[in-house]
Amino acid sequence: MARAAVVTHPASYPLVGRSPDAVLFRLPGRDVNAAEFLRAAHDLAAALPPGANIVNLCRDRFAFAVGIAAAILRGQVSLLTTDRSPVGLRRLAERYPGLCSFADDPAVASPLPHRTLRPGTGPSGGEAANPMIPAGHLAAIVFTSGSTGEPVGHRKSWGQLATRSEDAGRRFGMTRSAPASVVGMVPPQHMYGFETTVLLPWHAHAAAWCGDSFYPADVRAALAEMPEPRVLVTTPLQIRALLESGLALPRLERVISATAPLFADLAATAERGWNTQVEEIFGATEVGSIASRRTVEGDIWRAYPRVRLSASPSEPEPLVTAPHAVPFALSDHIEALDGTRFRLLGRRTDLIKLGGRRASLAGLSRILTGLEGVLDGVFVAPDDQEQRPNARLAAFVVAPGRDPEALLAELRERIDPVFLPRRLVAVGELPRNDVGKITADAARALHDRLAGAE
């Protein structure tokens, strides 16, 4: 019987896997190639505050990217968190003694030992080294957004980050002859933004925009500054906002979406309106991006090259294997079609059971936001729902001009009565963070607000 081939992976990867003249980042009025980026990283590394762990609080995407590279050169571990509040940073410091921070903006306040550093972008003398970094080197600890509870940190080795970026570049057709121009609407501190707008230019044929790109007019201007082929990295909420703005966008090769499920009809509207194709990334902070799909083509996801999934009756939790990564159990229910294709059935932490019936909070929220006139909405379960089987869900909706009672009547026609909220509360906006998620604390505050009003 033939023995299975043993797959080996390199023991190290370069800090930047691009040629010295390859453009990595585009700033307003200036392009930065790999050689210039490496010089900026070496210069900044010499100025970083001492400490084993460091929090990168840079607001500018280029400064953030240089800071990550500088920390790797310095042997420091970057802690990436979307909670920049003094309270959140103090909590981190309790878990990571000696933690320090830096930022590019003097207005950024930090309770940690802190420095304000602004990386240079101008050419300087001498060639900067592009070192080989051991695959097992701990490069970052990335924290979850807190949408399912207290933020949890996940360790990222350099080998994991480098190989996943290479695979993403291949999946999305980024080539040396036609490098992609990436405009990201998501912050680099989030795993999704970190992978697509910082690491991708280091290890795939892509250059990322480093100017304003949050509001629709900024996005249009940023895309106009970038050469084709253009790729927009965004979220379902931002896709909807861009479409509702009515602004015409420069030609897009591809739109990439993540952080929340994308409705097929919204994806189809974007494809028609922008004459492009819209693809979703599947992943999580725990494991990073591992698969993608073109939303309008159906519900089957394809794993990235070199990523494999396994699920069986003896292994109820699907395991993900990838280069330089410990096999990881997904916190999602999936139907594995083979080692590279699967259907997503829902997150384990998202499932609720009431009256002997099961449902997904995200699925209920999708039904709510699919109603006419609804701009945003969410279902929230009480914290003690498992101890109170007769507890009712709450729901909050942003729907100017719609009567909540009329919307509730429409919900009665679409969902099991046991999952109907006791009230549908109209609000001006939902407390979503920079990537469109509602943290567990914010959801709890919404529920407490409803309880206090009754």
Short mmCIF file of C-alpha atoms in Angstrom, two decimals:
data_model
loop_
_atom_site.label_atom_id
_atom_site.label_comp_id
_atom_site.label_asym_id
_atom_site.label_seq_id
_atom_site.Cartn_x
_atom_site.Cartn_y
_atom_site.Cartn_z
CA MET A 1 0.00 0.00 0.00
CA ALA A 2 1.45 3.38 -1.02
CA ARG A 3 2.28 5.75 1.78
CA ALA A 4 0.79 9.26 1.73
CA ALA A 5 3.24 11.95 0.75
CA VAL A 6 4.51 14.08 3.61
CA VAL A 7 4.00 17.78 2.93
CA THR A 8 6.75 20.02 4.24
CA HIS A 9 6.76 23.79 4.44
CA PRO A 10 9.63 26.29 4.57
CA ALA A 11 11.18 26.94 7.97
CA SER A 12 11.19 30.70 7.40
CA TYR A 13 9.63 33.41 5.23
CA PRO A 14 10.87 36.88 4.28
CA LEU A 15 9.41 39.86 6.07
CA VAL A 16 8.32 41.15 2.65
CA GLY A 17 7.92 38.58 -0.11
CA ARG A 18 8.00 41.11 -2.97
CA SER A 19 10.71 42.55 -5.22
CA PRO A 20 12.35 45.79 -3.97
CA ASP A 21 10.63 47.93 -6.62
CA ALA A 22 7.14 46.45 -6.10
CA VAL A 23 4.62 49.02 -4.84
CA LEU A 24 3.17 47.91 -1.49
CA PHE A 25 1.22 50.98 -0.40
CA ARG A 26 -0.24 54.01 -2.13
CA LEU A 27 -0.48 57.20 -0.08
CA PRO A 28 -2.16 60.39 -1.31
CA GLY A 29 0.36 61.72 -3.82
CA ARG A 30 3.00 59.05 -3.24
CA ASP A 31 3.67 55.34 -3.80
CA VAL A 32 5.85 53.34 -1.40
CA ASN A 33 7.75 50.34 -2.76
CA ALA A 34 9.13 47.39 -0.81
CA ALA A 35 12.63 48.86 -0.45
CA GLU A 36 11.27 52.15 0.94
CA PHE A 37 8.89 50.31 3.25
CA LEU A 38 11.71 48.20 4.69
CA ARG A 39 13.81 51.29 5.33
CA ALA A 40 10.90 52.93 7.15
CA ALA A 41 10.38 49.77 9.24
CA HIS A 42 14.06 49.59 10.26
CA ASP A 43 14.07 53.28 11.17
CA LEU A 44 10.94 52.91 13.30
CA ALA A 45 12.19 49.72 14.99
CA ALA A 46 15.03 51.70 16.54
CA ALA A 47 12.54 54.14 18.09
CA LEU A 48 9.91 51.76 19.49
CA PRO A 49 9.45 51.73 23.27
CA PRO A 50 11.03 48.69 24.94
CA GLY A 51 8.90 45.74 26.00
CA ALA A 52 8.08 42.20 24.92
CA ASN A 53 4.54 43.14 23.86
CA ILE A 54 3.34 46.31 22.18
CA VAL A 55 -0.04 47.76 21.17
CA ASN A 56 -0.10 49.49 17.79
CA LEU A 57 -2.58 52.39 18.06
CA CYS A 58 -1.72 54.02 14.72
CA ARG A 59 -4.75 55.43 12.90
CA ASP A 60 -3.08 55.73 9.50
CA ARG A 61 -2.91 52.41 7.63
CA PHE A 62 0.64 52.97 6.38
CA ALA A 63 1.91 53.91 9.85
CA PHE A 64 0.16 50.85 11.25
CA ALA A 65 1.80 48.56 8.67
CA VAL A 66 5.25 50.03 9.29
CA GLY A 67 4.68 49.59 13.02
CA ILE A 68 3.85 45.90 12.64
CA ALA A 69 6.98 45.32 10.55
CA ALA A 70 9.12 47.33 12.99
CA ALA A 71 7.88 45.26 15.93
CA ILE A 72 8.76 42.03 14.10
CA LEU A 73 12.25 43.38 13.39
CA ARG A 74 12.57 44.35 17.06
CA GLY A 75 11.37 40.94 18.27
CA GLN A 76 8.25 42.39 19.87
CA VAL A 77 4.78 40.84 19.69
CA SER A 78 2.04 43.15 18.38
CA LEU A 79 -1.26 42.99 20.24
CA LEU A 80 -4.10 43.92 17.89
CA THR A 81 -7.32 45.07 19.52
CA THR A 82 -10.23 47.13 18.27
CA ASP A 83 -10.85 48.37 21.83
CA ARG A 84 -8.66 51.47 22.10
CA SER A 85 -10.33 52.78 25.27
CA PRO A 86 -8.18 53.43 28.36
CA VAL A 87 -10.22 50.82 30.26
CA GLY A 88 -9.64 48.22 27.54
CA LEU A 89 -5.91 48.95 27.39
CA ARG A 90 -5.60 48.67 31.18
CA ARG A 91 -7.27 45.26 31.02
CA LEU A 92 -4.72 44.18 28.44
CA ALA A 93 -1.88 45.44 30.63
CA GLU A 94 -3.15 43.30 33.51
CA ARG A 95 -2.82 40.21 31.30
CA TYR A 96 0.44 41.25 29.63
CA PRO A 97 2.76 42.88 32.19
CA GLY A 98 5.17 45.41 30.73
CA LEU A 99 2.85 46.21 27.84
CA CYS A 100 3.63 49.44 25.99
CA SER A 101 2.00 51.30 23.11
CA PHE A 102 2.70 53.75 20.31
CA ALA A 103 0.67 55.83 17.88
CA ASP A 104 1.20 58.17 14.96
CA ASP A 105 -1.20 60.81 16.31
CA PRO A 106 -0.27 62.89 19.38
CA ALA A 107 -3.98 63.16 20.23
CA VAL A 108 -4.15 59.41 20.97
CA ALA A 109 -4.26 58.89 24.74
CA SER A 110 -2.91 55.70 26.30
CA PRO A 111 -2.57 54.66 29.97
CA LEU A 112 0.43 52.49 28.99
CA PRO A 113 4.07 53.54 28.60
CA HIS A 114 3.59 55.30 25.26
CA ARG A 115 5.39 57.05 22.43
CA THR A 116 4.16 59.08 19.48
CA LEU A 117 6.07 58.00 16.37
CA ARG A 118 5.41 58.95 12.76
CA PRO A 119 7.17 56.68 10.24
CA GLY A 120 8.91 58.39 7.36
CA THR A 121 8.00 57.75 3.73
CA GLY A 122 10.82 59.54 1.96
CA PRO A 123 13.76 57.74 0.35
CA SER A 124 16.87 57.45 2.51
CA GLY A 125 20.38 56.20 1.93
CA GLY A 126 21.42 52.57 2.17
CA GLU A 127 19.63 49.32 1.48
CA ALA A 128 17.55 47.94 4.35
CA ALA A 129 17.68 44.23 5.11
CA ASN A 130 14.70 42.02 4.32
CA PRO A 131 15.29 39.30 6.92
CA MET A 132 13.97 35.76 6.87
CA ILE A 133 11.62 35.35 9.83
CA PRO A 134 11.29 31.85 11.39
CA ALA A 135 7.89 30.34 10.60
CA GLY A 136 7.27 29.66 14.28
CA HIS A 137 8.01 33.23 15.38
CA LEU A 138 5.09 34.71 17.34
CA ALA A 139 4.33 37.86 15.35
CA ALA A 140 0.98 38.97 16.76
CA ILE A 141 -1.80 38.27 19.20
CA VAL A 142 -5.11 39.26 17.62
CA PHE A 143 -8.17 39.80 19.79
CA THR A 144 -11.73 38.92 18.85
CA SER A 145 -14.21 41.77 18.52
CA GLY A 146 -16.19 40.71 21.59
CA SER A 147 -19.38 40.01 19.63
CA THR A 148 -19.75 36.64 21.42
CA GLY A 149 -18.34 37.62 24.82
CA GLU A 150 -15.13 38.94 26.36
CA PRO A 151 -12.45 39.57 23.68
CA VAL A 152 -10.04 36.64 23.44
CA GLY A 153 -6.48 36.84 22.13
CA HIS A 154 -5.24 34.38 19.50
CA ARG A 155 -1.56 33.82 18.79
CA LYS A 156 -0.40 34.20 15.17
CA SER A 157 2.88 32.73 14.01
CA TRP A 158 4.73 34.33 11.13
CA GLY A 159 4.36 31.18 9.04
CA GLN A 160 0.58 31.26 9.43
CA LEU A 161 0.31 34.90 8.43
CA ALA A 162 2.69 34.68 5.46
CA THR A 163 1.24 31.52 3.90
CA ARG A 164 -2.39 32.60 4.32
CA SER A 165 -1.60 35.90 2.58
CA GLU A 166 0.05 34.04 -0.30
CA ASP A 167 -3.00 31.79 -0.62
CA ALA A 168 -5.45 34.72 -0.56
CA GLY A 169 -3.51 36.41 -3.35
CA ARG A 170 -3.78 33.28 -5.47
CA ARG A 171 -7.48 32.82 -4.72
CA PHE A 172 -8.34 36.35 -5.82
CA GLY A 173 -6.28 36.28 -9.00
CA MET A 174 -3.55 38.74 -8.02
CA THR A 175 -0.65 38.40 -10.47
CA ARG A 176 2.75 39.98 -11.02
CA SER A 177 1.65 41.30 -14.42
CA ALA A 178 -1.52 42.89 -13.00
CA PRO A 179 -1.11 43.60 -9.27
CA ALA A 180 -4.34 44.47 -7.51
CA SER A 181 -5.09 47.91 -6.09
CA VAL A 182 -6.81 47.33 -2.74
CA VAL A 183 -8.99 49.93 -1.04
CA GLY A 184 -10.04 48.80 2.43
CA MET A 185 -12.98 50.18 4.40
CA VAL A 186 -12.12 48.11 7.49
CA PRO A 187 -9.60 48.97 10.21
CA PRO A 188 -6.23 47.17 10.15
CA GLN A 189 -6.51 46.25 13.84
CA HIS A 190 -9.25 43.76 12.95
CA MET A 191 -8.07 40.38 11.62
CA TYR A 192 -9.95 40.89 8.35
CA GLY A 193 -8.39 44.30 7.73
CA PHE A 194 -4.98 43.11 8.94
CA GLU A 195 -4.92 40.27 6.43
CA THR A 196 -6.35 42.11 3.42
CA THR A 197 -4.82 45.59 3.70
CA VAL A 198 -1.50 45.00 5.53
CA LEU A 199 -0.27 41.44 5.02
CA LEU A 200 -1.62 40.97 1.48
CA PRO A 201 0.67 43.66 -0.01
CA TRP A 202 3.65 42.06 1.76
CA HIS A 203 3.13 38.59 0.30
CA ALA A 204 0.81 38.87 -2.71
CA HIS A 205 0.76 41.00 -5.84
CA ALA A 206 -1.23 43.88 -4.37
CA ALA A 207 -0.88 47.48 -3.19
CA ALA A 208 -3.14 48.95 -0.49
CA TRP A 209 -4.54 52.47 -0.28
CA CYS A 210 -3.49 54.39 2.86
CA GLY A 211 -5.68 57.48 2.74
CA ASP A 212 -9.27 58.16 3.81
CA SER A 213 -11.66 55.38 2.79
CA PHE A 214 -14.60 55.26 5.18
CA TYR A 215 -17.34 57.49 3.76
CA PRO A 216 -18.75 56.83 0.26
CA ALA A 217 -17.20 59.98 -1.23
CA ASP A 218 -13.81 59.03 0.26
CA VAL A 219 -14.09 55.54 -1.21
CA ARG A 220 -14.89 56.89 -4.66
CA ALA A 221 -11.93 59.30 -4.49
CA ALA A 222 -9.59 56.56 -3.25
CA LEU A 223 -10.57 54.17 -6.03
CA ALA A 224 -10.03 56.94 -8.58
CA GLU A 225 -6.45 57.35 -7.29
CA MET A 226 -5.69 53.65 -7.78
CA PRO A 227 -4.82 51.95 -11.09
CA GLU A 228 -6.79 48.95 -12.32
CA PRO A 229 -7.51 46.21 -11.41
CA ARG A 230 -9.21 47.59 -8.29
CA VAL A 231 -10.43 45.55 -5.31
CA LEU A 232 -12.73 46.96 -2.63
CA VAL A 233 -12.49 45.32 0.82
CA THR A 234 -15.63 46.04 2.79
CA THR A 235 -18.58 44.70 4.83
CA PRO A 236 -22.27 44.08 4.05
CA LEU A 237 -23.29 47.19 6.02
CA GLN A 238 -20.84 49.32 4.04
CA ILE A 239 -21.93 47.81 0.71
CA ARG A 240 -25.50 48.85 1.52
CA ALA A 241 -24.36 52.38 2.46
CA LEU A 242 -22.35 52.73 -0.76
CA LEU A 243 -25.31 51.63 -2.88
CA GLU A 244 -27.71 53.94 -1.05
CA SER A 245 -25.34 56.89 -1.59
CA GLY A 246 -25.99 56.64 -5.33
CA LEU A 247 -22.37 57.53 -6.11
CA ALA A 248 -20.88 56.02 -9.27
CA LEU A 249 -17.66 54.15 -8.50
CA PRO A 250 -14.63 53.71 -10.77
CA ARG A 251 -14.47 50.30 -12.41
CA LEU A 252 -14.02 47.50 -9.87
CA GLU A 253 -12.48 44.12 -10.61
CA ARG A 254 -13.81 42.62 -7.40
CA VAL A 255 -15.55 43.41 -4.11
CA ILE A 256 -14.57 41.35 -1.06
CA SER A 257 -16.90 41.24 1.95
CA ALA A 258 -16.66 39.75 5.44
CA THR A 259 -17.52 40.22 9.16
CA ALA A 260 -21.23 39.41 8.66
CA PRO A 261 -23.38 37.30 6.31
CA LEU A 262 -24.08 38.94 2.96
CA PHE A 263 -27.56 38.63 1.46
CA ALA A 264 -27.53 37.23 -2.08
CA ASP A 265 -29.90 39.98 -3.27
CA LEU A 266 -27.62 42.69 -1.88
CA ALA A 267 -24.62 41.05 -3.57
CA ALA A 268 -26.56 40.85 -6.85
CA THR A 269 -27.52 44.54 -6.61
CA ALA A 270 -23.86 45.46 -6.06
CA GLU A 271 -22.73 43.30 -8.98
CA ARG A 272 -25.24 44.96 -11.31
CA GLY A 273 -24.66 48.48 -10.05
CA TRP A 274 -20.86 48.31 -10.13
CA ASN A 275 -20.43 45.78 -12.97
CA THR A 276 -18.21 43.60 -10.80
CA GLN A 277 -18.24 40.35 -8.88
CA VAL A 278 -18.80 40.21 -5.13
CA GLU A 279 -17.08 37.55 -3.07
CA GLU A 280 -17.24 36.73 0.61
CA ILE A 281 -14.39 35.60 2.83
CA PHE A 282 -15.08 33.01 5.52
CA GLY A 283 -12.91 33.03 8.58
CA ALA A 284 -12.57 34.07 12.19
CA THR A 285 -10.03 35.79 14.37
CA GLU A 286 -9.17 32.39 15.83
CA VAL A 287 -8.07 30.92 12.51
CA GLY A 288 -7.94 33.79 10.01
CA SER A 289 -9.39 33.64 6.50
CA ILE A 290 -9.76 30.10 5.21
CA ALA A 291 -12.34 30.09 2.39
CA SER A 292 -14.32 32.19 -0.07
CA ARG A 293 -17.38 32.10 -2.29
CA ARG A 294 -19.04 34.27 -4.90
CA THR A 295 -22.28 35.01 -3.09
CA VAL A 296 -24.64 34.95 -6.08
CA GLU A 297 -23.40 31.50 -7.13
CA GLY A 298 -24.74 29.64 -4.10
CA ASP A 299 -23.95 28.54 -0.58
CA ILE A 300 -20.84 26.41 -1.19
CA TRP A 301 -17.56 27.72 0.19
CA ARG A 302 -14.14 26.77 -1.23
CA ALA A 303 -11.18 26.51 1.11
CA TYR A 304 -8.03 28.44 0.25
CA PRO A 305 -5.13 26.54 -1.32
CA ARG A 306 -3.30 24.52 1.35
CA VAL A 307 -6.27 24.72 3.76
CA ARG A 308 -8.17 21.52 4.52
CA LEU A 309 -11.30 20.80 6.56
CA SER A 310 -12.38 17.55 8.16
CA ALA A 311 -15.67 16.65 9.80
CA SER A 312 -17.11 13.26 10.74
CA PRO A 313 -19.49 11.69 13.27
CA SER A 314 -16.48 11.00 15.49
CA GLU A 315 -15.35 14.64 15.12
CA PRO A 316 -18.49 16.75 15.55
CA GLU A 317 -16.44 19.95 15.44
CA PRO A 318 -14.83 20.47 12.01
CA LEU A 319 -11.04 20.72 12.14
CA VAL A 320 -9.10 23.18 10.00
CA THR A 321 -5.53 22.34 9.02
CA ALA A 322 -3.20 24.79 7.30
CA PRO A 323 0.56 25.36 7.02
CA HIS A 324 2.26 26.21 10.33
CA ALA A 325 -1.05 26.12 12.21
CA VAL A 326 -2.19 23.74 14.93
CA PRO A 327 -5.40 21.97 13.79
CA PHE A 328 -8.22 24.20 14.94
CA ALA A 329 -11.85 23.31 15.72
CA LEU A 330 -14.24 25.77 14.10
CA SER A 331 -16.93 27.34 16.25
CA ASP A 332 -19.34 26.87 13.35
CA HIS A 333 -21.65 24.13 12.20
CA ILE A 334 -20.66 23.11 8.67
CA GLU A 335 -21.59 20.42 6.19
CA ALA A 336 -18.30 19.17 4.76
CA LEU A 337 -18.74 18.15 1.11
CA ASP A 338 -15.10 17.13 0.78
CA GLY A 339 -11.74 18.34 2.09
CA THR A 340 -12.02 21.73 0.38
CA ARG A 341 -15.75 22.50 -0.04
CA PHE A 342 -18.42 22.99 2.61
CA ARG A 343 -21.71 24.63 3.49
CA LEU A 344 -21.98 26.90 6.51
CA LEU A 345 -24.91 26.00 8.77
CA GLY A 346 -24.37 28.55 11.56
CA ARG A 347 -22.18 29.53 14.48
CA ARG A 348 -22.41 27.35 17.59
CA THR A 349 -22.44 30.43 19.83
CA ASP A 350 -25.28 31.87 17.75
CA LEU A 351 -27.75 29.01 18.22
CA ILE A 352 -30.56 29.38 20.74
CA LYS A 353 -33.16 26.90 21.96
CA LEU A 354 -36.65 27.97 23.02
CA GLY A 355 -39.68 25.77 23.54
CA GLY A 356 -37.78 22.75 22.26
CA ARG A 357 -37.00 24.52 18.98
CA ARG A 358 -33.66 25.81 17.70
CA ALA A 359 -32.86 28.93 15.71
CA SER A 360 -29.94 31.16 14.85
CA LEU A 361 -29.88 34.74 16.14
CA ALA A 362 -28.08 35.78 12.95
CA GLY A 363 -30.74 34.02 10.87
CA LEU A 364 -33.54 35.79 12.73
CA SER A 365 -31.74 39.11 12.30
CA ARG A 366 -31.42 38.45 8.55
CA ILE A 367 -35.18 37.93 8.30
CA LEU A 368 -35.75 41.20 10.16
CA THR A 369 -33.37 43.21 7.98
CA GLY A 370 -34.95 41.70 4.88
CA LEU A 371 -38.27 43.43 5.58
CA GLU A 372 -39.14 46.42 3.42
CA GLY A 373 -37.90 49.71 4.81
CA VAL A 374 -35.57 48.14 7.39
CA LEU A 375 -32.05 49.59 7.29
CA ASP A 376 -30.64 47.56 10.18
CA GLY A 377 -31.85 45.22 12.87
CA VAL A 378 -30.78 42.66 15.44
CA PHE A 379 -32.27 39.98 17.69
CA VAL A 380 -30.82 39.77 21.21
CA ALA A 381 -31.11 36.90 23.70
CA PRO A 382 -31.04 37.51 27.47
CA ASP A 383 -27.86 36.47 29.28
CA ASP A 384 -29.75 33.91 31.37
CA GLN A 385 -31.68 32.43 28.46
CA GLU A 386 -30.39 28.90 29.12
CA GLN A 387 -31.59 29.06 32.74
CA ARG A 388 -34.97 30.53 31.72
CA PRO A 389 -36.43 28.33 28.97
CA ASN A 390 -39.51 30.57 28.80
CA ALA A 391 -37.48 33.74 28.25
CA ARG A 392 -38.39 35.89 25.25
CA LEU A 393 -36.03 37.42 22.75
CA ALA A 394 -35.68 41.14 22.18
CA ALA A 395 -35.29 42.82 18.80
CA PHE A 396 -34.17 46.29 17.74
CA VAL A 397 -34.72 47.86 14.36
CA VAL A 398 -33.64 50.91 12.37
CA ALA A 399 -36.56 51.56 10.02
CA PRO A 400 -37.45 55.24 9.52
CA GLY A 401 -41.07 55.62 8.55
CA ARG A 402 -42.08 52.07 9.47
CA ASP A 403 -44.36 51.25 12.41
CA PRO A 404 -42.75 48.65 14.73
CA GLU A 405 -46.11 46.93 15.24
CA ALA A 406 -46.54 46.54 11.48
CA LEU A 407 -43.05 45.08 11.22
CA LEU A 408 -43.82 42.71 14.08
CA ALA A 409 -46.91 41.54 12.20
CA GLU A 410 -44.72 40.79 9.16
CA LEU A 411 -42.33 38.82 11.37
CA ARG A 412 -45.23 36.68 12.61
CA GLU A 413 -45.68 35.45 9.04
CA ARG A 414 -42.01 34.51 8.68
CA ILE A 415 -40.73 33.00 11.92
CA ASP A 416 -41.85 30.48 14.53
CA PRO A 417 -43.97 32.21 17.21
CA VAL A 418 -41.65 31.00 19.98
CA PHE A 419 -38.89 33.23 18.58
CA LEU A 420 -41.01 36.38 18.18
CA PRO A 421 -39.61 39.23 20.28
CA ARG A 422 -41.75 40.45 23.11
CA ARG A 423 -41.22 43.92 21.64
CA LEU A 424 -39.71 45.31 18.49
CA VAL A 425 -37.94 48.51 19.53
CA ALA A 426 -37.26 51.25 16.98
CA VAL A 427 -33.88 52.98 17.40
CA GLY A 428 -31.99 55.62 15.45
CA GLU A 429 -28.96 53.38 14.99
CA LEU A 430 -27.44 50.20 16.39
CA PRO A 431 -24.17 50.26 18.39
CA ARG A 432 -21.97 48.61 15.78
CA ASN A 433 -18.19 48.84 15.93
CA ASP A 434 -15.76 49.70 13.11
CA VAL A 435 -16.35 46.39 11.31
CA GLY A 436 -20.12 46.34 11.74
CA LYS A 437 -20.31 43.96 14.70
CA ILE A 438 -22.34 44.43 17.87
CA THR A 439 -20.23 43.41 20.85
CA ALA A 440 -21.65 41.27 23.64
CA ASP A 441 -21.46 44.27 25.99
CA ALA A 442 -23.38 46.43 23.52
CA ALA A 443 -26.02 43.72 23.04
CA ARG A 444 -26.33 43.41 26.82
CA ALA A 445 -26.79 47.18 27.10
CA LEU A 446 -29.57 47.05 24.49
CA HIS A 447 -31.33 44.30 26.43
CA ASP A 448 -30.93 46.16 29.73
CA ARG A 449 -32.32 49.29 28.08
CA LEU A 450 -35.43 47.37 27.04
CA ALA A 451 -35.83 45.86 30.51
CA GLY A 452 -35.52 49.29 32.10
CA ALA A 453 -38.24 50.70 29.86
CA GLU A 454 -40.77 48.04 30.84
#
